[in-house]
CSV table of C-alpha atoms in Angstrom, one decimal:
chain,number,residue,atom,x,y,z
A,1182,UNK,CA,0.0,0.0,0.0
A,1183,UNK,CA,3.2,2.3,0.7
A,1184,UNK,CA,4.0,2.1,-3.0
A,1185,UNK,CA,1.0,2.8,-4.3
A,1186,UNK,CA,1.2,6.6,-2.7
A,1187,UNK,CA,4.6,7.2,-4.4
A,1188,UNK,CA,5.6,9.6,-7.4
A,1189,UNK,CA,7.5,8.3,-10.7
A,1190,UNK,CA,9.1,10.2,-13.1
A,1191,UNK,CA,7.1,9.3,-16.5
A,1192,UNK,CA,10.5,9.7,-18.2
A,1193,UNK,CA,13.3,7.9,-16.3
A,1194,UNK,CA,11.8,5.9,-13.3
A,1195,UNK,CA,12.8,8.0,-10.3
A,1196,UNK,CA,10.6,9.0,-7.7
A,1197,UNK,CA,9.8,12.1,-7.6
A,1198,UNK,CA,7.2,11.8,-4.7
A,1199,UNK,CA,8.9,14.6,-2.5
A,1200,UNK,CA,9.9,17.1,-5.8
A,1201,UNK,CA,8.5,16.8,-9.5
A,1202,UNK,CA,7.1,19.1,-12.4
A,1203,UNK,CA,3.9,18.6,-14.0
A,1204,UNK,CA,3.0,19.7,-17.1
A,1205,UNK,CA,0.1,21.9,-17.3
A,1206,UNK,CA,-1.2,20.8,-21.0
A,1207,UNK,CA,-0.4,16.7,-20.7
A,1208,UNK,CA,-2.0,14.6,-18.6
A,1209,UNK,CA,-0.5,12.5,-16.3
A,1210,UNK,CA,3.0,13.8,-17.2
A,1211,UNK,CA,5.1,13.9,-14.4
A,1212,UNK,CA,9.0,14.4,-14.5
A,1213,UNK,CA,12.0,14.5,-11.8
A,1214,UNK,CA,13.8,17.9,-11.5
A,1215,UNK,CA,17.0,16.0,-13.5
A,1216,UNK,CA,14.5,15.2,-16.9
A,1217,UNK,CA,12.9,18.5,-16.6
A,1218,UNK,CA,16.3,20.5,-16.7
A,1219,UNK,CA,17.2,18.3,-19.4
A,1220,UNK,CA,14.2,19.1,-21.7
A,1221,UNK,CA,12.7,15.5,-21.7
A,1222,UNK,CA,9.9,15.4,-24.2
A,1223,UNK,CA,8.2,11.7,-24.2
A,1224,UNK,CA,4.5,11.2,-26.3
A,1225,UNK,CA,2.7,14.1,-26.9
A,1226,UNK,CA,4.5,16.1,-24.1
A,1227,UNK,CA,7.3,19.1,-25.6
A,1228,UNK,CA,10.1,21.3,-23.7
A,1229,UNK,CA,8.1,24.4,-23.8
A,1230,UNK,CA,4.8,23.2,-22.3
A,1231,UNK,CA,4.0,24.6,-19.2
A,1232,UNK,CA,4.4,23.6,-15.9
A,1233,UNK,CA,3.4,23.7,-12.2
A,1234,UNK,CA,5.9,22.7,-9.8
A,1235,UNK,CA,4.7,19.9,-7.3
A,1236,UNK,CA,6.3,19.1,-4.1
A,1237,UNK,CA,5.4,18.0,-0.2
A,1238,UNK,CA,7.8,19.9,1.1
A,1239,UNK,CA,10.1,17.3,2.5
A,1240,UNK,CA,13.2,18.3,0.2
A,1241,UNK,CA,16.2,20.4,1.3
A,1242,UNK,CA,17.7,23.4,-0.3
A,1243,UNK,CA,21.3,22.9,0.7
A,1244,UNK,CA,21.1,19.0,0.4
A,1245,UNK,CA,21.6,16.1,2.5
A,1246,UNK,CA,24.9,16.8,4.1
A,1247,UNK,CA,23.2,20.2,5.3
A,1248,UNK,CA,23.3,20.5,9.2
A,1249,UNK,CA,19.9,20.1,10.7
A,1250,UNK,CA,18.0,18.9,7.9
A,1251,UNK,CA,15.8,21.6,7.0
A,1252,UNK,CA,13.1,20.9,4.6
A,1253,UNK,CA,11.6,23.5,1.5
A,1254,UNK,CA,8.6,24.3,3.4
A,1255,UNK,CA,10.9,25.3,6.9
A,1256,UNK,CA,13.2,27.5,4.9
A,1257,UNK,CA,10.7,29.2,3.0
A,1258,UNK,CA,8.8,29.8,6.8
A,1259,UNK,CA,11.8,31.1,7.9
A,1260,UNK,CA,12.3,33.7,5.2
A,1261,UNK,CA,8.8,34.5,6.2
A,1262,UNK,CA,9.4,35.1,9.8
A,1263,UNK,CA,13.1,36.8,8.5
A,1264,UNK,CA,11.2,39.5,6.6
A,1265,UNK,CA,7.7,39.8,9.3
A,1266,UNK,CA,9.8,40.2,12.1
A,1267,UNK,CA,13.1,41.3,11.1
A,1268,UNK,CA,16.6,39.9,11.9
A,1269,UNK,CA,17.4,39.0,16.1
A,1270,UNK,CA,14.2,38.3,16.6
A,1271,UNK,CA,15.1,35.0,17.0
A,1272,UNK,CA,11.8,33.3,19.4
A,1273,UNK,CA,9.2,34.9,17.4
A,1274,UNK,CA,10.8,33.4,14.0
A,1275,UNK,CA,11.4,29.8,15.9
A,1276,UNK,CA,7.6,29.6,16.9
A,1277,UNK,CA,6.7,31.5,13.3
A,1278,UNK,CA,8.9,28.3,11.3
A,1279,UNK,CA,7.1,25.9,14.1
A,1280,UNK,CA,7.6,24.3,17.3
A,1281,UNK,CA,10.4,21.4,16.2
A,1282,UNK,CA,12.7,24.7,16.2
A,1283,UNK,CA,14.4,26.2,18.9
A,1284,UNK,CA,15.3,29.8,18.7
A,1285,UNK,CA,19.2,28.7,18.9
A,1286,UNK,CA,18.5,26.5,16.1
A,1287,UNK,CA,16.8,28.9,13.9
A,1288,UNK,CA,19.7,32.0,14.2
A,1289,UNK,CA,22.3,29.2,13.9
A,1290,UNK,CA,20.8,28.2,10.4
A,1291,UNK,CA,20.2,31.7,8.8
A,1292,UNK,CA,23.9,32.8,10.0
A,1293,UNK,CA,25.1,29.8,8.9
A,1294,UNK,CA,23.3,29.7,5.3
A,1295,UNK,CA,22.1,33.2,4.3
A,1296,UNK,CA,25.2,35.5,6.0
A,1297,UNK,CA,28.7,33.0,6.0
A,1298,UNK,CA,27.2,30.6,3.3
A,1299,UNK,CA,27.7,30.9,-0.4
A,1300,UNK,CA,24.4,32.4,-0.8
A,1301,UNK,CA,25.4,35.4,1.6
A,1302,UNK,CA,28.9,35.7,0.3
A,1303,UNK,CA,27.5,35.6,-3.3
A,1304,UNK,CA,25.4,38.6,-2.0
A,1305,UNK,CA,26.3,40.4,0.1
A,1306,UNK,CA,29.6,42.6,-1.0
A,1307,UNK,CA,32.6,42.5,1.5
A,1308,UNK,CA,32.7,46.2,1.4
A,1309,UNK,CA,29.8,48.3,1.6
A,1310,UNK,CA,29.7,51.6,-0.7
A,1311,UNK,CA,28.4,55.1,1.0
A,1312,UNK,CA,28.5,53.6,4.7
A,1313,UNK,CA,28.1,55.9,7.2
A,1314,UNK,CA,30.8,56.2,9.5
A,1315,UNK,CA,29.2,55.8,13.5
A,1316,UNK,CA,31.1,58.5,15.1
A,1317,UNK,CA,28.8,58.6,18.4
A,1318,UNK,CA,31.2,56.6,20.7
A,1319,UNK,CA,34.8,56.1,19.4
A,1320,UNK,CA,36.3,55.8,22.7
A,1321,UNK,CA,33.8,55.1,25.1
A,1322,UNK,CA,32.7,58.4,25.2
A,1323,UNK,CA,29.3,59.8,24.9
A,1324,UNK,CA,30.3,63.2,22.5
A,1325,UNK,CA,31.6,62.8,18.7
A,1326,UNK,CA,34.8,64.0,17.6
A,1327,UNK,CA,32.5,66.8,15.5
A,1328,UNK,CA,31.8,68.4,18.7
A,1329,UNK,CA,34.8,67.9,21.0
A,1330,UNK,CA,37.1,69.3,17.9
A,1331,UNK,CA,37.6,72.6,18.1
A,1332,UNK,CA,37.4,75.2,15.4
A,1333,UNK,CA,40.2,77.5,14.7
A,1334,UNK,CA,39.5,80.7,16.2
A,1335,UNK,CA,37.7,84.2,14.4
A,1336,UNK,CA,40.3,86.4,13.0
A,1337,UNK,CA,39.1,89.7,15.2
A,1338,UNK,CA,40.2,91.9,17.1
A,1339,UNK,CA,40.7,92.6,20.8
A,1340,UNK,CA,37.9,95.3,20.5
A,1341,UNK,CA,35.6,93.2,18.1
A,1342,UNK,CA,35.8,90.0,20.6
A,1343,UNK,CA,34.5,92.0,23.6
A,1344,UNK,CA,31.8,93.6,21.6
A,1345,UNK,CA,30.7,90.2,20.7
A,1346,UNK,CA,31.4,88.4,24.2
A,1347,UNK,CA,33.9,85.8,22.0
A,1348,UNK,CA,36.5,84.0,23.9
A,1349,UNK,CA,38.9,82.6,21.2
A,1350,UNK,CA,41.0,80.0,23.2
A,1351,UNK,CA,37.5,78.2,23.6
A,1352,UNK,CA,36.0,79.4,20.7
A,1353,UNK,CA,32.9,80.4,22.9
A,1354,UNK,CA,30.7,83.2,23.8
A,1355,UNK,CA,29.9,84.7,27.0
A,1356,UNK,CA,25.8,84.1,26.1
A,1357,UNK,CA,25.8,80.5,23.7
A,1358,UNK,CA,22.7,79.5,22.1
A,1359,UNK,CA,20.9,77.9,24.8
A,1360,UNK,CA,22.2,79.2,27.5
A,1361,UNK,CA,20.7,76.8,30.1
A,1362,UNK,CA,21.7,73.4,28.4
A,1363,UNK,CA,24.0,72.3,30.9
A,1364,UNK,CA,21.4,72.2,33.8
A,1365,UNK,CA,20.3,69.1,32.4
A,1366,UNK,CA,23.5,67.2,33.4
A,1367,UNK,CA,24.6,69.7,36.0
A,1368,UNK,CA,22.9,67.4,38.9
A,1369,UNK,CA,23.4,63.8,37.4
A,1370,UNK,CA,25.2,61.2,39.0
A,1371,UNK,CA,25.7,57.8,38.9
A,1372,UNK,CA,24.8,55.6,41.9
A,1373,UNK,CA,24.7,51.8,42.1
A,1374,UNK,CA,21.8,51.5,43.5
A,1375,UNK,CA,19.8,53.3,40.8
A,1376,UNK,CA,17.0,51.1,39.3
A,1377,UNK,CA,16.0,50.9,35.5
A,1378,UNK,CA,13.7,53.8,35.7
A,1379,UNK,CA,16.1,56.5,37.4
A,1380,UNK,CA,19.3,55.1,34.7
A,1381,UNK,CA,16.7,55.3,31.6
A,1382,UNK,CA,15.9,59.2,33.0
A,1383,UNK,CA,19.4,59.9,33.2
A,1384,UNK,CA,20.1,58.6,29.8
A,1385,UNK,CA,17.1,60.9,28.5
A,1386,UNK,CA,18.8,63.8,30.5
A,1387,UNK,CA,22.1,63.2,28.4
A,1388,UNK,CA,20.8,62.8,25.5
A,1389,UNK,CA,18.9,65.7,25.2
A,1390,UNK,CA,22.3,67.8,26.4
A,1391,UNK,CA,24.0,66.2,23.6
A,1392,UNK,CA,21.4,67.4,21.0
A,1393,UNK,CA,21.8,70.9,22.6
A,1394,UNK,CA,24.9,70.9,22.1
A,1395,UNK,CA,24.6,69.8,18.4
A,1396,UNK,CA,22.3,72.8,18.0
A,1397,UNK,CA,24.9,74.7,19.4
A,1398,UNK,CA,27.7,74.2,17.2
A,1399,UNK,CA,25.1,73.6,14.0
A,1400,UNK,CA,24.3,77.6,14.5
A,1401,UNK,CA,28.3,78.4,15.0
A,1402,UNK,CA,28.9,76.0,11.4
A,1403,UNK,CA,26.8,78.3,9.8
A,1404,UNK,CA,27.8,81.5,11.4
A,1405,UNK,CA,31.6,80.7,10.1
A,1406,UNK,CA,30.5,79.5,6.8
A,1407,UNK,CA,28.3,82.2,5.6
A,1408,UNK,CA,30.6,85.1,7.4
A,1409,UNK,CA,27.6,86.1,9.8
A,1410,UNK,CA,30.4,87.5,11.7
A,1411,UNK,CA,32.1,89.8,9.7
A,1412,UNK,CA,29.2,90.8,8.2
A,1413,UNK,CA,27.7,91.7,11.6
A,1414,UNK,CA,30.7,93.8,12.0
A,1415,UNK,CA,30.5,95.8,9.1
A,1416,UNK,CA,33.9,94.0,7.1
A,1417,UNK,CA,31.9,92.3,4.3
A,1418,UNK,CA,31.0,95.7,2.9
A,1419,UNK,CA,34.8,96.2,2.4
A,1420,UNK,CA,35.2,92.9,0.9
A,1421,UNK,CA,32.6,93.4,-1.8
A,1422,UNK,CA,34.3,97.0,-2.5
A,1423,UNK,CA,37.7,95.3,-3.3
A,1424,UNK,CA,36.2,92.3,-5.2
A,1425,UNK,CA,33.0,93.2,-7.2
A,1426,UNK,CA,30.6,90.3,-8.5
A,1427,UNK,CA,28.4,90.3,-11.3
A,1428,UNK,CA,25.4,91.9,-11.2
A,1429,UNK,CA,22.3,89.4,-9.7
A,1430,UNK,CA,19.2,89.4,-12.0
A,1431,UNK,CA,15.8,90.3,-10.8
A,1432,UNK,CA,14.4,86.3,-11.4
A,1433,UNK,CA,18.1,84.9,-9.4
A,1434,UNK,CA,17.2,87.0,-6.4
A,1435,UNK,CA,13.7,85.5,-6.6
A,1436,UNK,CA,14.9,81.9,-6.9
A,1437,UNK,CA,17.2,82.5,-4.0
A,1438,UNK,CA,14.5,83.5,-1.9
A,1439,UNK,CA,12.5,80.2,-2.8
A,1440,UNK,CA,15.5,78.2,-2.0
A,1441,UNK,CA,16.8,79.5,1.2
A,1442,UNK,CA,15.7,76.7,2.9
A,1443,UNK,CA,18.3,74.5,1.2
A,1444,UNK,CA,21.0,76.8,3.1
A,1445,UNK,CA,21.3,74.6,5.8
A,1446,UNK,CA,22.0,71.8,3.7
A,1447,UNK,CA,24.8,73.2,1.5
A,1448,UNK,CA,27.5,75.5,2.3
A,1449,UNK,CA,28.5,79.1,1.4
A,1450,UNK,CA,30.8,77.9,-1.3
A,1451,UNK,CA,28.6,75.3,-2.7
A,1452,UNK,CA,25.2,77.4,-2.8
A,1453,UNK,CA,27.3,80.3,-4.8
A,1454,UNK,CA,28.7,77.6,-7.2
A,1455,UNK,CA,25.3,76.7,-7.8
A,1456,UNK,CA,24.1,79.9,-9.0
A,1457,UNK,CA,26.9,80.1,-10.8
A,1458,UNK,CA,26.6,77.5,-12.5
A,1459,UNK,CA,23.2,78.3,-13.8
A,1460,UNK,CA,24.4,81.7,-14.6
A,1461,UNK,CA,27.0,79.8,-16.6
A,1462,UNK,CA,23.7,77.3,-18.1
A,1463,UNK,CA,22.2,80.6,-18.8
A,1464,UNK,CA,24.7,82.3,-20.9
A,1465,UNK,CA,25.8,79.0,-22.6
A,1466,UNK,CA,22.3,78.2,-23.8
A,1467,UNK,CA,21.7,82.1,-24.9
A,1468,UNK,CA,25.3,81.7,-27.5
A,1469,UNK,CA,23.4,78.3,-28.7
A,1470,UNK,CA,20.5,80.2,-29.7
A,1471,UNK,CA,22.6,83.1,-31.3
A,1472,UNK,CA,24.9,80.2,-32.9
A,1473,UNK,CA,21.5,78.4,-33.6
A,1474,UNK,CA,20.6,81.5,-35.1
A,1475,UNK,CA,23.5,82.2,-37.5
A,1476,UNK,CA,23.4,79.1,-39.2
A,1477,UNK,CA,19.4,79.8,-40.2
A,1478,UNK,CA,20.7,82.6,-41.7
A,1479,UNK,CA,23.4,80.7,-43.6
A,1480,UNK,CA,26.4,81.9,-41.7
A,1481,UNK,CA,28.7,79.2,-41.1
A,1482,UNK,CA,32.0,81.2,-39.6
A,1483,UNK,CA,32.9,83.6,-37.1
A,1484,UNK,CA,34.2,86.0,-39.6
A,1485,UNK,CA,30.9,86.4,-40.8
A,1486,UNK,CA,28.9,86.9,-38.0
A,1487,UNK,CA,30.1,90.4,-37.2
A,1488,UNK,CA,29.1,91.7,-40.7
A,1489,UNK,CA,25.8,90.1,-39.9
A,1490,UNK,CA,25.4,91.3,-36.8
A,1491,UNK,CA,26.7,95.5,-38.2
A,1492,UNK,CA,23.5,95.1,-40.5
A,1493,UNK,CA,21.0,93.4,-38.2
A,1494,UNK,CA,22.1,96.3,-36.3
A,1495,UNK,CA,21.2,99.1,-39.4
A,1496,UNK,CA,18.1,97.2,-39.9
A,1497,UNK,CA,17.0,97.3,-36.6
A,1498,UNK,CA,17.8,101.1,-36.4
A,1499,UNK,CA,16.3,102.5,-39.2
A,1500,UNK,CA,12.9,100.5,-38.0
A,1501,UNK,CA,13.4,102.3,-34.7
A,1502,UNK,CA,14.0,106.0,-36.6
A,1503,UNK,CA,10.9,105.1,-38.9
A,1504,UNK,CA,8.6,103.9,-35.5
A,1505,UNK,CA,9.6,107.3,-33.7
A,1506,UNK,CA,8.7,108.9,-36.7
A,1507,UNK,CA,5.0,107.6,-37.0
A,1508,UNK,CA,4.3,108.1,-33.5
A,1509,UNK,CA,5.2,112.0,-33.8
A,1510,UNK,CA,3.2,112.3,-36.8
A,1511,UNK,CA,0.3,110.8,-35.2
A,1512,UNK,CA,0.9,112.6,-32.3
A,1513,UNK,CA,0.6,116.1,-34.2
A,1514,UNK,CA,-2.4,114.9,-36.6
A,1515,UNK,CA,-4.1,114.5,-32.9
A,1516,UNK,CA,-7.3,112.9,-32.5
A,1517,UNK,CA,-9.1,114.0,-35.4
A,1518,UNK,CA,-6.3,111.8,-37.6
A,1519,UNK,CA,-8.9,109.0,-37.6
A,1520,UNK,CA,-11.9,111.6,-39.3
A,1521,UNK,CA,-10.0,112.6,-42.0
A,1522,UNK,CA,-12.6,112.0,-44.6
A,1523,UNK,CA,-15.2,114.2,-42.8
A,1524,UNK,CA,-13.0,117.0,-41.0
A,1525,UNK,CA,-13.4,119.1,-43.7
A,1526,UNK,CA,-17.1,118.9,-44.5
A,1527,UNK,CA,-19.3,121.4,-43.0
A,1528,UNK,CA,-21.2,120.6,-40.0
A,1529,UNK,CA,-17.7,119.0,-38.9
A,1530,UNK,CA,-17.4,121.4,-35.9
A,1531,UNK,CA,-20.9,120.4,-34.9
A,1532,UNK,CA,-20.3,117.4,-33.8
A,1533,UNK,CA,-19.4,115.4,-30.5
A,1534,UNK,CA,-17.0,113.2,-30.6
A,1535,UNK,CA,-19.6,109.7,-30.8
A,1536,UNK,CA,-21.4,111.8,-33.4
A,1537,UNK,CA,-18.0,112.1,-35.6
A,1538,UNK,CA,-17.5,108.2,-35.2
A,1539,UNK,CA,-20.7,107.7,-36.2
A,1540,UNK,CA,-20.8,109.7,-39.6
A,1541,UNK,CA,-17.2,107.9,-39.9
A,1542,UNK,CA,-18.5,104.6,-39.5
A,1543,UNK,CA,-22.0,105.2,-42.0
A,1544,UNK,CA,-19.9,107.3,-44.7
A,1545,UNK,CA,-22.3,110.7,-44.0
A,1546,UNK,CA,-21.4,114.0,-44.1
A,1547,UNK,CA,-22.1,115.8,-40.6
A,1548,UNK,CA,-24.7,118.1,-42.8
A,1549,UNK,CA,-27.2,115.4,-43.3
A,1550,UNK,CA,-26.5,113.6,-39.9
A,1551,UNK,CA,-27.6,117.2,-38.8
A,1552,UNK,CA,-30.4,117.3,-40.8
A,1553,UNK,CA,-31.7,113.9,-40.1
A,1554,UNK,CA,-31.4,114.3,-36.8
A,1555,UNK,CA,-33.1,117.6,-36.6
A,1556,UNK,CA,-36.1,115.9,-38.4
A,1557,UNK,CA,-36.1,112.4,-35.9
A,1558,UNK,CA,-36.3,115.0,-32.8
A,1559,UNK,CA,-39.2,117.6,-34.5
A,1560,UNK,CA,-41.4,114.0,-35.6
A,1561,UNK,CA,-40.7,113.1,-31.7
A,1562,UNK,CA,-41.9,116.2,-30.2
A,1563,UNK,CA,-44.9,116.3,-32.4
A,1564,UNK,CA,-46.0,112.4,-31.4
A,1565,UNK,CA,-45.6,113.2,-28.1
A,1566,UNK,CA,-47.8,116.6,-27.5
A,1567,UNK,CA,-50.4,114.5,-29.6
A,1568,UNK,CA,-49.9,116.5,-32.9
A,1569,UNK,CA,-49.8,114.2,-35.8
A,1570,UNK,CA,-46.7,114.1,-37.6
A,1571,UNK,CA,-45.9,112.6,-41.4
A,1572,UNK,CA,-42.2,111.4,-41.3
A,1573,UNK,CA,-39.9,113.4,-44.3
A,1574,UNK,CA,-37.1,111.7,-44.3
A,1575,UNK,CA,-34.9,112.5,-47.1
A,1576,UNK,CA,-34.9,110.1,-49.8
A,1577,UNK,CA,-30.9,109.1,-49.6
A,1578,UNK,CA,-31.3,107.3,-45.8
A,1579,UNK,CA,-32.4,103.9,-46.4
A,1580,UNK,CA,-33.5,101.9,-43.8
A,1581,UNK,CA,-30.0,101.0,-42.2
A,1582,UNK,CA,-29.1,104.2,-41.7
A,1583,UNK,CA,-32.0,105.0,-40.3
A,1584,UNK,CA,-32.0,102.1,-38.2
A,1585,UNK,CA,-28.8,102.9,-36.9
A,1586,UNK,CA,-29.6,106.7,-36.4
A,1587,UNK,CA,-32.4,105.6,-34.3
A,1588,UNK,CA,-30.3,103.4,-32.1
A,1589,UNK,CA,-27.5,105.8,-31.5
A,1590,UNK,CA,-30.3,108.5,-30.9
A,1591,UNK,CA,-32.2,106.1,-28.4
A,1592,UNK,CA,-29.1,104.9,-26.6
A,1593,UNK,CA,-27.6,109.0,-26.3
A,1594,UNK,CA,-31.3,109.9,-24.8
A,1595,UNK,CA,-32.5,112.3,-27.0
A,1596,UNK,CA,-36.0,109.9,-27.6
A,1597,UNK,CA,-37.2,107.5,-26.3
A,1598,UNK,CA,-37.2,103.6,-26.8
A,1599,UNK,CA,-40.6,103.6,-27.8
A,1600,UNK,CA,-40.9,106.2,-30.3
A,1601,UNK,CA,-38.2,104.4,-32.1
């Protein structure tokens, strides 16, 4: 009855009742990992069928000699627990991979297998790029050789340090940022019989010190890097006399504004070679263009350009003459430039100036505007003391003139809407 449960390879025999591949397409084709790698095709079954791998779990990764004798199913649990509960947590992954695991077992077999075996040292690289250096304790103590390294003292004078309270041998000031950080630590001590409560608060006490002081000289970084100093005391005016820069645009003063929060990540040097570099993007892509430029035109050396350029330059001046020139002729023609072809008329002087754009706009001549109008406003008097009225309208105002009369009449307020 025992052999009637086991797996055979279709192809060579084997058993595969713990590991075999089954083709997805055939039926009842079933072949050991050794056939399968070897593209065994037998009947209707080919190489490039798929397949669905089949196993009960019982196999091991790293082979029979392996210590311990972990099966598929174990390791892959313990990859599981590796990635839920993160490496050292050593009980939780034991009871996660199940209980014939002890937590000694379970760190012994990952350190062994996935750190010092060849599947770590085919991973991970024996030197690690862009580590971060742990400077926090290199001898024991509890302060970083960034803070317990001096800086080299300001270059002042006698006069300037006691205006500013600086004491150079220390590099310190009389007030420091935080002036009351050392009242944390002032009353610590350490006794033996302090329990875990009172050694956690001191710890808390210390640490928060330590980030004071890291504040401190943060501020003091950036004092001596952007010359807050010097330029409190007046001696960056002097320096920007002796070596001028270029002249900052209106949109660069802008940008640095929006990026002065990046100050604190870069330094002096650094944020000034950024804008100048994009001052240097700037006038690089602006010669493309010209360049660009030149060779639409059909220019194709240097030599060329500047006799280009001399008559672009002509060109460009005698439109400039001939735009001045239109604008003072139009300025002397005045207003009545744009009723030339009725200025002269008679009746001209009559007129307002809606009037004038009116007869403009219809092609009349401000005496019959005059006259029509005269005759609309008599007829509209007459209708409205109850005297009938017969409308004589001269015979050369059809009825779109007339219809526009009206309007302009109705809309000025010389009738009414409903006499027109």
């Amino acid at each position: 009855m025992a052999e009637l449960g086991k797996k055979y390879c279709v192809y060579c025999l084997a058993e595969v009742s713990s590991l075999r591949f089954r083709c997805t397409e055939c039926a009842d084709i079933e072949l050991c990992p050794d056939c399968f790698s070897a593209g065994a095709e037998i009947g209707p079954h080919r190489r490039w069928h798929g397949y669905q791998l089949v196993d009960g779990g019982r196999f091991t990764l790293w082979g029979a000699e392996a210590e311990g004798g972990w099966s598929s199913r174990e390791e892959q649990l313990l990859l599981d627990a590796i990635e839920q509960f993160g490496f050292g947590n050593w009980e939780d992954m034991a009871a996660h991979v199940g209980a014939s695991r002890t937590p000694q077992e379970v760190m012994e077999h990952y350190v062994s297998m996935y750190i010092h075996g060849n599947l770590g040292k085919a991973c991970i690289p024996d030197t690690i790029p862009n580590r971060v250096t742990d400077h926090t304790c290199p001898s024991g103590g509890p302060l970083s050789p960034s803070l317990t390294t001096p800086l080299p003292p300001l270059d002042i004078s006698v006069a300037e340090q006691q205006q500013l309270g600086y004491m150079p041998l220390r590099d310190d000031y009389e007030i420091e940022y935080d002036q009351d950080a050392e009242t944390l630590i002032s009353g610590l001590s350490v006794n033996y019989d302090d329990d875990d409560v009172e050694i956690e608060l001191k710890r808390a006490h210390v640490d928060m010190y330590v980030r004071k002081l890291k504040e401190r000289q943060r501020r003091k970084n950036i004092a001596r890097d952007y010359n807050l100093v010097p330029a409190f005391l007046g001696k960056d005016k002097k320096d920007k006399e002796k070596a001028p820069k270029r002249k900052i645009t209106k949109e660069e003063k802008e940008l640095r504004l929006k990026l002065r929060p990046l100050y604190q990540f870069m330094s002096c040097k650094e944020f000034e070679d950024f804008f100048e570099n994009m001052h240097k993007e700037r006038v690089l892509r602006a010669k493309i263009r010209e360049l660009q430029r030149y060779r639409r035109n059909g220019i194709t050396k240097m030599e060329e350009s500047a006799e280009y350029e001399a008559a672009r330059h002509k060109r460009e001046k005698r439109k400039e003459n001939k735009n001045i020139a239109n604008s003072k002729r139009g300025k002397e023609d005045g207003k009545d430039g744009e009723f030339a072809a009725i200025e002269n008329l008679p009746g001209f002087e009559l007129l307002s100036d809606r009037e004038k754009v009116l007869c403009s706009s219809l092609n009349l001549s401000p005496a019959r505007y005059v006259t029509v109008k005269t005759i609309i406003i008599k007829d509209h008097l007459q209708k409205r003391q109850g005297i009938p009225s017969k409308s004589r309208l001269p015979s050369y105002l059809d009825k779109v003139l007339k219809k526009r009369i009206l309007n302009f009449l109705t809309e000025s307020g010389w009738i009414s809407r409903d006499a027109s």
